[in-house]
């Protein structure tokens, strides 16, 4: 389903996939226990670009800011979620229901202030949806995201109103492992963590086809891959997630976890990536992310969204950035799939410093848990 100014993501989404809400009662309970993210693991590529079926929840996520040759500006998001229905021994039955897949996509047309969204769900099966175990290759009803073998990634996404056909080339020499060697902790309890890495700076080129007209575009994109089982605690209200490409070649990810009592979780974290690909993990004390008083109230849901932020970074370099949306209505209402409402959209960043050359950038902001509790929060997360 596509429509302007309405629905959709977790992620993110990311949020993520509350597939359990969609499961038929006839599907049995897991026969085997799901693995949890308990300690750092050695991530090997391209193998770990593929699916991790021993974990219940997984997603592949792409966002980007692109410009057409005629100057028209776009933002996009493509996320494929996998939710394990049951853990069972290997079988040759191609129709065995082991996983469900969700596809979320959006296109922001900033020149026309138009927002398109798409969502769909599918079981696994020949010609339906799935992901390779050996490399990055995911498919969903004709949509395809895959590693091409020559250090590039390709994406084909087809919706009712638009199509995305992109090639991505990593600008950094290797994947960025968040947290402790890829183990991203979300809380103090056992298993309250995920395995999380990114290709944060992807040189992007390709075509956006909108209303039947092709636009050649180029720009920068961000790729996330995350997998876990029951990573969030019961006190989780939502999160504020930010990815930024700065114009000096560096990149930044911030993940702020909000608790139901209004406080920020000490397990909030981030990663700063230098222009040469070196990176440093950020703890809660290394940054502050504060919403401005100004908000945008959605005319569709009535939710008041904090879309203007101040981000202060204390290390590895001192930065004070003002963040603002490129377009306010980038609200996702995923009533057909995850049944969550979140905001996932393109933002700009500008350094707050007078009389000196300042850093600028752009990226994506993901907001969850505003005006709506996260359903089955123990199963979702970034």
Tab-separated table of C-alpha atoms in Angstrom:
chain	number	residue	atom	x	y	z
A	1	UNK	CA	0.000	0.000	0.000
A	2	UNK	CA	1.297	3.437	-0.866
A	3	UNK	CA	-0.095	6.816	-0.073
A	4	UNK	CA	1.054	10.354	0.438
A	5	UNK	CA	1.339	11.821	3.922
A	6	UNK	CA	0.631	8.746	6.027
A	7	UNK	CA	2.038	5.369	7.187
A	8	UNK	CA	4.875	3.411	8.667
A	9	UNK	CA	8.739	2.015	10.453
A	10	UNK	CA	10.087	0.983	13.686
A	11	UNK	CA	13.148	0.250	12.455
A	12	UNK	CA	14.378	1.688	11.090
A	13	UNK	CA	13.955	1.428	11.598
A	14	UNK	CA	14.978	1.373	12.348
A	15	UNK	CA	11.137	-0.511	16.101
A	16	UNK	CA	10.943	-3.079	14.672
A	17	UNK	CA	8.880	-5.911	13.911
A	18	UNK	CA	6.259	-6.968	16.129
A	19	UNK	CA	5.460	-9.908	13.989
A	20	UNK	CA	3.981	-11.759	16.924
A	21	UNK	CA	0.916	-9.579	16.544
A	22	UNK	CA	0.393	-11.061	13.116
A	23	UNK	CA	0.881	-14.739	13.828
A	24	UNK	CA	-2.021	-17.139	13.359
A	25	UNK	CA	-3.007	-19.031	16.487
A	26	UNK	CA	-2.362	-22.289	14.661
A	27	UNK	CA	1.403	-21.742	14.559
A	28	UNK	CA	2.999	-23.793	17.361
A	29	UNK	CA	5.339	-22.473	20.022
A	30	UNK	CA	9.103	-22.695	19.409
A	31	UNK	CA	10.462	-26.211	19.531
A	32	UNK	CA	13.990	-25.022	20.264
A	33	UNK	CA	15.329	-22.078	22.250
A	34	UNK	CA	16.393	-18.918	20.421
A	35	UNK	CA	19.965	-17.769	20.876
A	36	UNK	CA	20.653	-14.519	22.715
A	37	UNK	CA	23.332	-11.888	22.257
A	38	UNK	CA	25.398	-12.517	25.391
A	39	UNK	CA	28.995	-11.679	24.505
A	40	UNK	CA	31.013	-10.292	21.597
A	41	UNK	CA	31.297	-12.610	18.618
A	42	UNK	CA	33.646	-12.653	15.684
A	43	UNK	CA	31.789	-11.200	12.713
A	44	UNK	CA	33.074	-12.520	9.386
A	45	UNK	CA	32.110	-10.967	6.066
A	46	UNK	CA	30.430	-11.585	3.722
A	47	UNK	CA	28.960	-14.438	5.811
A	48	UNK	CA	27.546	-12.172	8.526
A	49	UNK	CA	25.808	-9.991	5.945
A	50	UNK	CA	23.454	-12.965	5.638
A	51	UNK	CA	20.639	-14.083	7.918
A	52	UNK	CA	21.124	-15.467	11.435
A	53	UNK	CA	18.250	-17.883	11.843
A	54	UNK	CA	19.231	-18.900	15.382
A	55	UNK	CA	18.121	-15.423	16.549
A	56	UNK	CA	14.463	-14.464	16.530
A	57	UNK	CA	14.635	-10.912	15.201
A	58	UNK	CA	16.763	-9.424	12.425
A	59	UNK	CA	16.679	-6.535	9.993
A	60	UNK	CA	18.539	-5.010	7.073
A	61	UNK	CA	18.092	-1.230	6.895
A	62	UNK	CA	19.034	1.449	4.361
A	63	UNK	CA	18.436	5.201	4.336
A	64	UNK	CA	19.870	7.930	2.166
A	65	UNK	CA	19.748	11.520	0.964
A	66	UNK	CA	19.973	11.853	-2.808
A	67	UNK	CA	19.910	14.612	-5.420
A	68	UNK	CA	18.765	14.304	-9.029
A	69	UNK	CA	20.655	15.870	-11.924
A	70	UNK	CA	17.954	18.537	-12.176
A	71	UNK	CA	18.465	19.456	-8.505
A	72	UNK	CA	15.387	17.685	-7.157
A	73	UNK	CA	16.097	16.270	-3.678
A	74	UNK	CA	14.921	12.975	-2.205
A	75	UNK	CA	15.255	10.847	0.897
A	76	UNK	CA	14.568	7.126	1.013
A	77	UNK	CA	14.274	4.264	3.438
A	78	UNK	CA	14.249	0.517	2.763
A	79	UNK	CA	14.031	-2.012	5.581
A	80	UNK	CA	13.497	-5.746	5.484
A	81	UNK	CA	12.626	-7.383	8.808
A	82	UNK	CA	12.813	-11.075	9.638
A	83	UNK	CA	10.844	-12.427	12.584
A	84	UNK	CA	11.321	-16.051	13.620
A	85	UNK	CA	8.035	-17.874	14.092
A	86	UNK	CA	9.593	-20.978	15.549
A	87	UNK	CA	13.057	-22.399	16.022
A	88	UNK	CA	13.309	-25.890	14.602
A	89	UNK	CA	15.772	-28.327	13.157
A	90	UNK	CA	16.775	-27.988	9.514
A	91	UNK	CA	14.361	-29.388	6.954
A	92	UNK	CA	14.273	-29.775	3.178
A	93	UNK	CA	10.670	-28.565	3.086
A	94	UNK	CA	10.793	-25.256	1.208
A	95	UNK	CA	7.348	-24.332	2.537
A	96	UNK	CA	8.118	-24.861	6.232
A	97	UNK	CA	7.009	-21.722	8.094
A	98	UNK	CA	10.056	-20.702	10.088
A	99	UNK	CA	10.181	-16.955	9.510
A	100	UNK	CA	7.945	-14.074	8.557
A	101	UNK	CA	9.299	-11.086	6.639
A	102	UNK	CA	8.200	-7.455	6.611
A	103	UNK	CA	9.122	-4.843	4.050
A	104	UNK	CA	8.964	-1.137	4.896
A	105	UNK	CA	9.930	1.530	2.395
A	106	UNK	CA	9.452	5.267	2.088
A	107	UNK	CA	10.334	8.050	-0.324
A	108	UNK	CA	10.517	11.712	0.681
A	109	UNK	CA	10.171	14.164	-2.210
A	110	UNK	CA	11.414	17.381	-0.608
A	111	UNK	CA	10.916	19.527	-3.682
A	112	UNK	CA	7.189	18.773	-3.713
A	113	UNK	CA	6.802	18.158	0.049
A	114	UNK	CA	5.354	14.747	-0.673
A	115	UNK	CA	5.850	11.571	1.391
A	116	UNK	CA	5.242	8.084	0.008
A	117	UNK	CA	5.223	4.889	2.071
A	118	UNK	CA	4.953	1.192	1.448
A	119	UNK	CA	4.556	-1.831	3.720
A	120	UNK	CA	3.909	-5.512	3.196
A	121	UNK	CA	4.344	-8.852	4.979
A	122	UNK	CA	5.096	-12.333	3.702
A	123	UNK	CA	5.947	-15.794	4.913
A	124	UNK	CA	9.034	-17.552	3.607
A	125	UNK	CA	8.693	-19.722	0.547
A	126	UNK	CA	9.805	-19.997	-3.085
A	127	UNK	CA	9.281	-16.686	-4.848
A	128	UNK	CA	8.022	-14.978	-1.686
A	129	UNK	CA	10.607	-13.779	0.834
A	130	UNK	CA	13.877	-14.885	2.344
A	131	UNK	CA	17.547	-14.203	2.957
A	132	UNK	CA	20.764	-16.058	2.209
A	133	UNK	CA	22.732	-17.548	5.100
A	134	UNK	CA	26.062	-17.005	3.338
A	135	UNK	CA	26.074	-13.420	2.099
A	136	UNK	CA	23.947	-10.316	1.695
A	137	UNK	CA	21.075	-11.421	-0.490
A	138	UNK	CA	17.520	-10.710	0.612
A	139	UNK	CA	14.382	-10.902	-1.466
A	140	UNK	CA	10.754	-10.005	-0.996
A	141	UNK	CA	8.225	-10.482	-3.800
A	142	UNK	CA	10.546	-9.166	-6.507
A	143	UNK	CA	12.387	-6.658	-4.308
A	144	UNK	CA	16.079	-7.492	-4.017
A	145	UNK	CA	18.983	-6.308	-1.854
A	146	UNK	CA	22.286	-8.061	-2.497
A	147	UNK	CA	26.073	-7.908	-2.295
A	148	UNK	CA	27.367	-7.956	-5.858
A	149	UNK	CA	30.773	-9.454	-5.104
A	150	UNK	CA	32.739	-6.515	-6.515
A	151	UNK	CA	32.499	-4.500	-3.287
A	152	UNK	CA	29.153	-2.989	-4.223
A	153	UNK	CA	25.583	-3.523	-3.036
A	154	UNK	CA	22.552	-3.252	-5.280
A	155	UNK	CA	18.930	-2.547	-4.395
A	156	UNK	CA	15.743	-2.923	-6.399
A	157	UNK	CA	12.536	-1.846	-4.676
A	158	UNK	CA	9.230	-1.646	-6.534
A	159	UNK	CA	6.081	-0.099	-5.048
A	160	UNK	CA	2.824	1.169	-6.502
A	161	UNK	CA	4.026	4.780	-6.801
A	162	UNK	CA	7.813	4.595	-7.058
A	163	UNK	CA	10.783	2.341	-7.724
A	164	UNK	CA	14.323	2.489	-6.336
A	165	UNK	CA	17.275	1.080	-8.303
A	166	UNK	CA	20.560	1.911	-6.581
A	167	UNK	CA	24.182	0.833	-6.420
A	168	UNK	CA	26.081	1.421	-3.159
A	169	UNK	CA	29.866	1.540	-2.710
A	170	UNK	CA	31.302	1.625	0.846
A	171	UNK	CA	33.461	4.694	1.476
A	172	UNK	CA	35.063	3.200	4.595
A	173	UNK	CA	37.418	0.201	4.315
A	174	UNK	CA	35.479	-2.146	6.628
A	175	UNK	CA	32.156	-2.500	8.504
A	176	UNK	CA	31.724	-0.495	11.709
A	177	UNK	CA	31.016	-2.695	14.761
A	178	UNK	CA	28.908	-0.882	17.335
A	179	UNK	CA	29.244	-1.335	21.094
A	180	UNK	CA	31.749	-3.937	22.265
A	181	UNK	CA	33.008	-5.500	18.998
A	182	UNK	CA	29.475	-5.579	17.628
A	183	UNK	CA	27.650	-6.411	20.879
A	184	UNK	CA	25.278	-3.485	21.465
A	185	UNK	CA	23.867	-3.634	25.001
A	186	UNK	CA	20.347	-2.288	25.569
A	187	UNK	CA	19.945	-3.094	29.279
A	188	UNK	CA	21.425	-4.834	32.343
A	189	UNK	CA	19.607	-8.150	31.947
A	190	UNK	CA	20.834	-11.304	30.263
A	191	UNK	CA	20.256	-11.134	26.539
A	192	UNK	CA	19.287	-7.446	26.550
A	193	UNK	CA	21.640	-6.794	23.655
A	194	UNK	CA	21.956	-7.184	19.912
A	195	UNK	CA	24.686	-7.768	17.370
A	196	UNK	CA	24.850	-4.559	15.379
A	197	UNK	CA	27.130	-3.275	12.634
A	198	UNK	CA	26.904	-0.659	9.887
A	199	UNK	CA	28.255	0.376	6.531
A	200	UNK	CA	27.658	4.004	7.431
A	201	UNK	CA	28.897	5.899	4.411
A	202	UNK	CA	27.784	4.434	1.099
A	203	UNK	CA	28.430	6.327	-2.129
A	204	UNK	CA	25.113	5.960	-3.921
A	205	UNK	CA	24.032	6.265	-7.537
A	206	UNK	CA	21.053	5.043	-9.488
A	207	UNK	CA	17.504	5.839	-10.480
A	208	UNK	CA	14.311	6.826	-8.703
A	209	UNK	CA	11.237	6.236	-10.841
A	210	UNK	CA	8.334	8.324	-9.572
A	211	UNK	CA	4.926	8.412	-11.243
A	212	UNK	CA	6.507	6.752	-14.273
A	213	UNK	CA	9.325	9.303	-14.671
A	214	UNK	CA	12.982	8.293	-14.030
A	215	UNK	CA	15.383	10.545	-12.090
A	216	UNK	CA	19.118	9.852	-12.090
A	217	UNK	CA	20.310	10.474	-8.543
A	218	UNK	CA	23.453	10.364	-6.419
A	219	UNK	CA	24.341	10.964	-2.784
A	220	UNK	CA	25.132	9.161	0.470
A	221	UNK	CA	23.347	6.291	2.199
A	222	UNK	CA	23.610	4.428	5.512
A	223	UNK	CA	23.281	0.643	5.977
A	224	UNK	CA	22.496	-1.166	9.250
A	225	UNK	CA	22.257	-4.877	9.987
A	226	UNK	CA	21.150	-6.058	13.416
A	227	UNK	CA	20.020	-9.342	14.953
A	228	UNK	CA	18.946	-10.345	18.464
A	229	UNK	CA	16.364	-12.083	20.640
A	230	UNK	CA	14.297	-10.183	23.256
A	231	UNK	CA	16.761	-7.335	23.626
A	232	UNK	CA	14.630	-4.654	25.327
A	233	UNK	CA	13.441	-4.461	28.930
A	234	UNK	CA	9.920	-3.910	30.279
A	235	UNK	CA	10.782	-0.350	31.341
A	236	UNK	CA	11.457	0.637	27.713
A	237	UNK	CA	9.262	3.447	26.347
A	238	UNK	CA	10.994	4.120	23.044
A	239	UNK	CA	14.145	5.467	21.480
A	240	UNK	CA	15.625	8.352	19.499
A	241	UNK	CA	18.079	7.160	16.859
A	242	UNK	CA	20.201	9.374	14.624
A	243	UNK	CA	22.597	8.705	11.761
A	244	UNK	CA	24.633	11.580	10.330
A	245	UNK	CA	26.987	12.127	7.405
A	246	UNK	CA	29.122	15.194	8.156
A	247	UNK	CA	30.722	17.221	5.371
A	248	UNK	CA	34.264	16.649	6.679
A	249	UNK	CA	33.973	12.926	5.850
A	250	UNK	CA	33.121	11.724	9.349
A	251	UNK	CA	29.905	9.981	10.389
A	252	UNK	CA	27.974	9.566	13.612
A	253	UNK	CA	25.352	7.260	15.131
A	254	UNK	CA	23.492	8.104	18.352
A	255	UNK	CA	20.993	5.787	20.034
A	256	UNK	CA	19.100	7.255	23.005
A	257	UNK	CA	16.877	4.831	24.941
A	258	UNK	CA	13.963	6.370	26.845
A	259	UNK	CA	12.389	4.739	29.890
A	260	UNK	CA	8.767	4.887	31.003
A	261	UNK	CA	9.652	7.054	34.014
A	262	UNK	CA	10.897	9.776	31.653
A	263	UNK	CA	14.609	9.198	32.207
A	264	UNK	CA	17.260	8.244	29.677
A	265	UNK	CA	18.736	4.770	29.988
A	266	UNK	CA	22.435	4.584	30.903
A	267	UNK	CA	22.720	2.011	28.103
A	268	UNK	CA	22.172	4.716	25.483
A	269	UNK	CA	25.205	4.804	23.222
A	270	UNK	CA	26.690	5.790	19.901
A	271	UNK	CA	29.618	5.525	17.513
A	272	UNK	CA	31.801	8.235	15.972
A	273	UNK	CA	33.503	7.314	12.686
A	274	UNK	CA	36.533	9.268	11.456
A	275	UNK	CA	37.004	10.040	7.733
A	276	UNK	CA	39.588	7.239	7.380
A	277	UNK	CA	37.208	4.617	8.820
A	278	UNK	CA	38.585	4.484	12.356
A	279	UNK	CA	35.803	4.635	14.920
A	280	UNK	CA	35.180	5.069	18.632
A	281	UNK	CA	32.344	3.803	20.816
A	282	UNK	CA	30.382	6.487	22.686
A	283	UNK	CA	28.970	5.902	26.161
A	284	UNK	CA	25.994	7.741	27.635
A	285	UNK	CA	28.276	10.296	29.322
A	286	UNK	CA	29.975	11.170	26.019
A	287	UNK	CA	26.987	12.961	24.478
A	288	UNK	CA	23.705	14.696	25.201
A	289	UNK	CA	20.672	14.690	22.934
A	290	UNK	CA	17.983	17.188	23.913
A	291	UNK	CA	14.705	17.925	22.173
A	292	UNK	CA	13.749	21.553	21.574
A	293	UNK	CA	10.411	22.852	22.845
A	294	UNK	CA	9.165	23.174	19.290
A	295	UNK	CA	7.158	20.164	18.093
A	296	UNK	CA	5.107	19.066	15.121
A	297	UNK	CA	1.681	17.578	15.741
A	298	UNK	CA	0.564	15.041	13.178
A	299	UNK	CA	-2.841	15.875	11.681
A	300	UNK	CA	-3.382	12.149	11.094
A	301	UNK	CA	-2.527	10.649	14.495
A	302	UNK	CA	-2.448	13.654	16.823
A	303	UNK	CA	1.003	12.624	18.062
A	304	UNK	CA	3.324	15.489	18.986
A	305	UNK	CA	6.751	14.718	17.535
A	306	UNK	CA	10.033	16.318	18.713
A	307	UNK	CA	11.714	16.909	15.361
A	308	UNK	CA	14.172	19.656	16.417
A	309	UNK	CA	17.134	18.607	18.570
A	310	UNK	CA	20.417	19.768	20.062
A	311	UNK	CA	23.215	17.211	19.984
A	312	UNK	CA	26.362	17.819	22.024
A	313	UNK	CA	29.325	15.515	21.535
A	314	UNK	CA	32.065	15.581	24.173
A	315	UNK	CA	34.456	13.050	22.606
A	316	UNK	CA	36.352	12.049	20.524
A	317	UNK	CA	35.822	15.603	19.291
A	318	UNK	CA	33.738	18.444	20.657
A	319	UNK	CA	30.671	19.194	18.545
A	320	UNK	CA	27.430	21.065	19.108
A	321	UNK	CA	24.915	20.375	16.373
A	322	UNK	CA	21.423	21.653	15.698
A	323	UNK	CA	19.249	19.026	14.030
A	324	UNK	CA	16.097	19.795	12.092
A	325	UNK	CA	13.796	17.898	9.703
A	326	UNK	CA	13.918	18.500	5.976
A	327	UNK	CA	10.171	17.914	5.965
A	328	UNK	CA	7.908	17.486	8.997
A	329	UNK	CA	5.508	14.863	7.701
A	330	UNK	CA	7.645	11.743	7.545
A	331	UNK	CA	5.427	9.813	9.951
A	332	UNK	CA	5.133	6.056	9.527
A	333	UNK	CA	1.882	4.290	10.417
A	334	UNK	CA	2.332	0.561	9.910
A	335	UNK	CA	-1.186	-0.652	10.528
A	336	UNK	CA	-0.845	-3.551	8.071
A	337	UNK	CA	2.367	-4.939	9.537
A	338	UNK	CA	3.932	-3.889	12.864
A	339	UNK	CA	0.912	-1.798	13.960
A	340	UNK	CA	3.230	0.857	15.321
A	341	UNK	CA	3.461	4.581	14.639
A	342	UNK	CA	6.902	6.099	14.428
A	343	UNK	CA	8.696	8.945	12.702
A	344	UNK	CA	11.455	8.074	10.233
A	345	UNK	CA	12.808	10.888	8.149
A	346	UNK	CA	15.614	12.947	6.702
A	347	UNK	CA	17.272	15.674	8.777
A	348	UNK	CA	19.997	18.305	8.462
A	349	UNK	CA	22.748	19.105	10.965
A	350	UNK	CA	24.603	22.398	11.486
A	351	UNK	CA	27.290	23.215	14.026
A	352	UNK	CA	26.593	25.961	16.562
A	353	UNK	CA	29.697	28.147	16.398
A	354	UNK	CA	30.031	31.836	15.556
A	355	UNK	CA	32.797	33.318	13.446
A	356	UNK	CA	34.416	30.037	12.413
A	357	UNK	CA	34.069	27.472	9.686
A	358	UNK	CA	31.341	25.114	10.817
A	359	UNK	CA	30.524	21.487	10.177
A	360	UNK	CA	27.311	20.636	8.371
A	361	UNK	CA	25.667	17.375	7.472
A	362	UNK	CA	22.532	15.396	6.870
A	363	UNK	CA	21.159	12.053	7.909
A	364	UNK	CA	18.114	10.280	9.291
A	365	UNK	CA	16.155	10.458	12.537
A	366	UNK	CA	14.038	7.630	13.951
A	367	UNK	CA	11.595	8.249	16.823
A	368	UNK	CA	9.510	5.578	18.558
A	369	UNK	CA	7.262	5.408	21.602
A	370	UNK	CA	5.715	8.882	21.348
A	371	UNK	CA	1.974	8.760	21.951
A	372	UNK	CA	2.037	4.987	21.678
A	373	UNK	CA	3.672	2.309	23.813
A	374	UNK	CA	5.830	-0.225	22.021
A	375	UNK	CA	3.836	-3.455	21.802
A	376	UNK	CA	5.709	-6.525	22.986
A	377	UNK	CA	8.725	-4.346	23.687
A	378	UNK	CA	10.859	-7.268	24.762
A	379	UNK	CA	10.869	-8.477	21.172
A	380	UNK	CA	11.698	-5.239	19.398
A	381	UNK	CA	14.513	-2.769	19.361
A	382	UNK	CA	17.404	-1.251	17.509
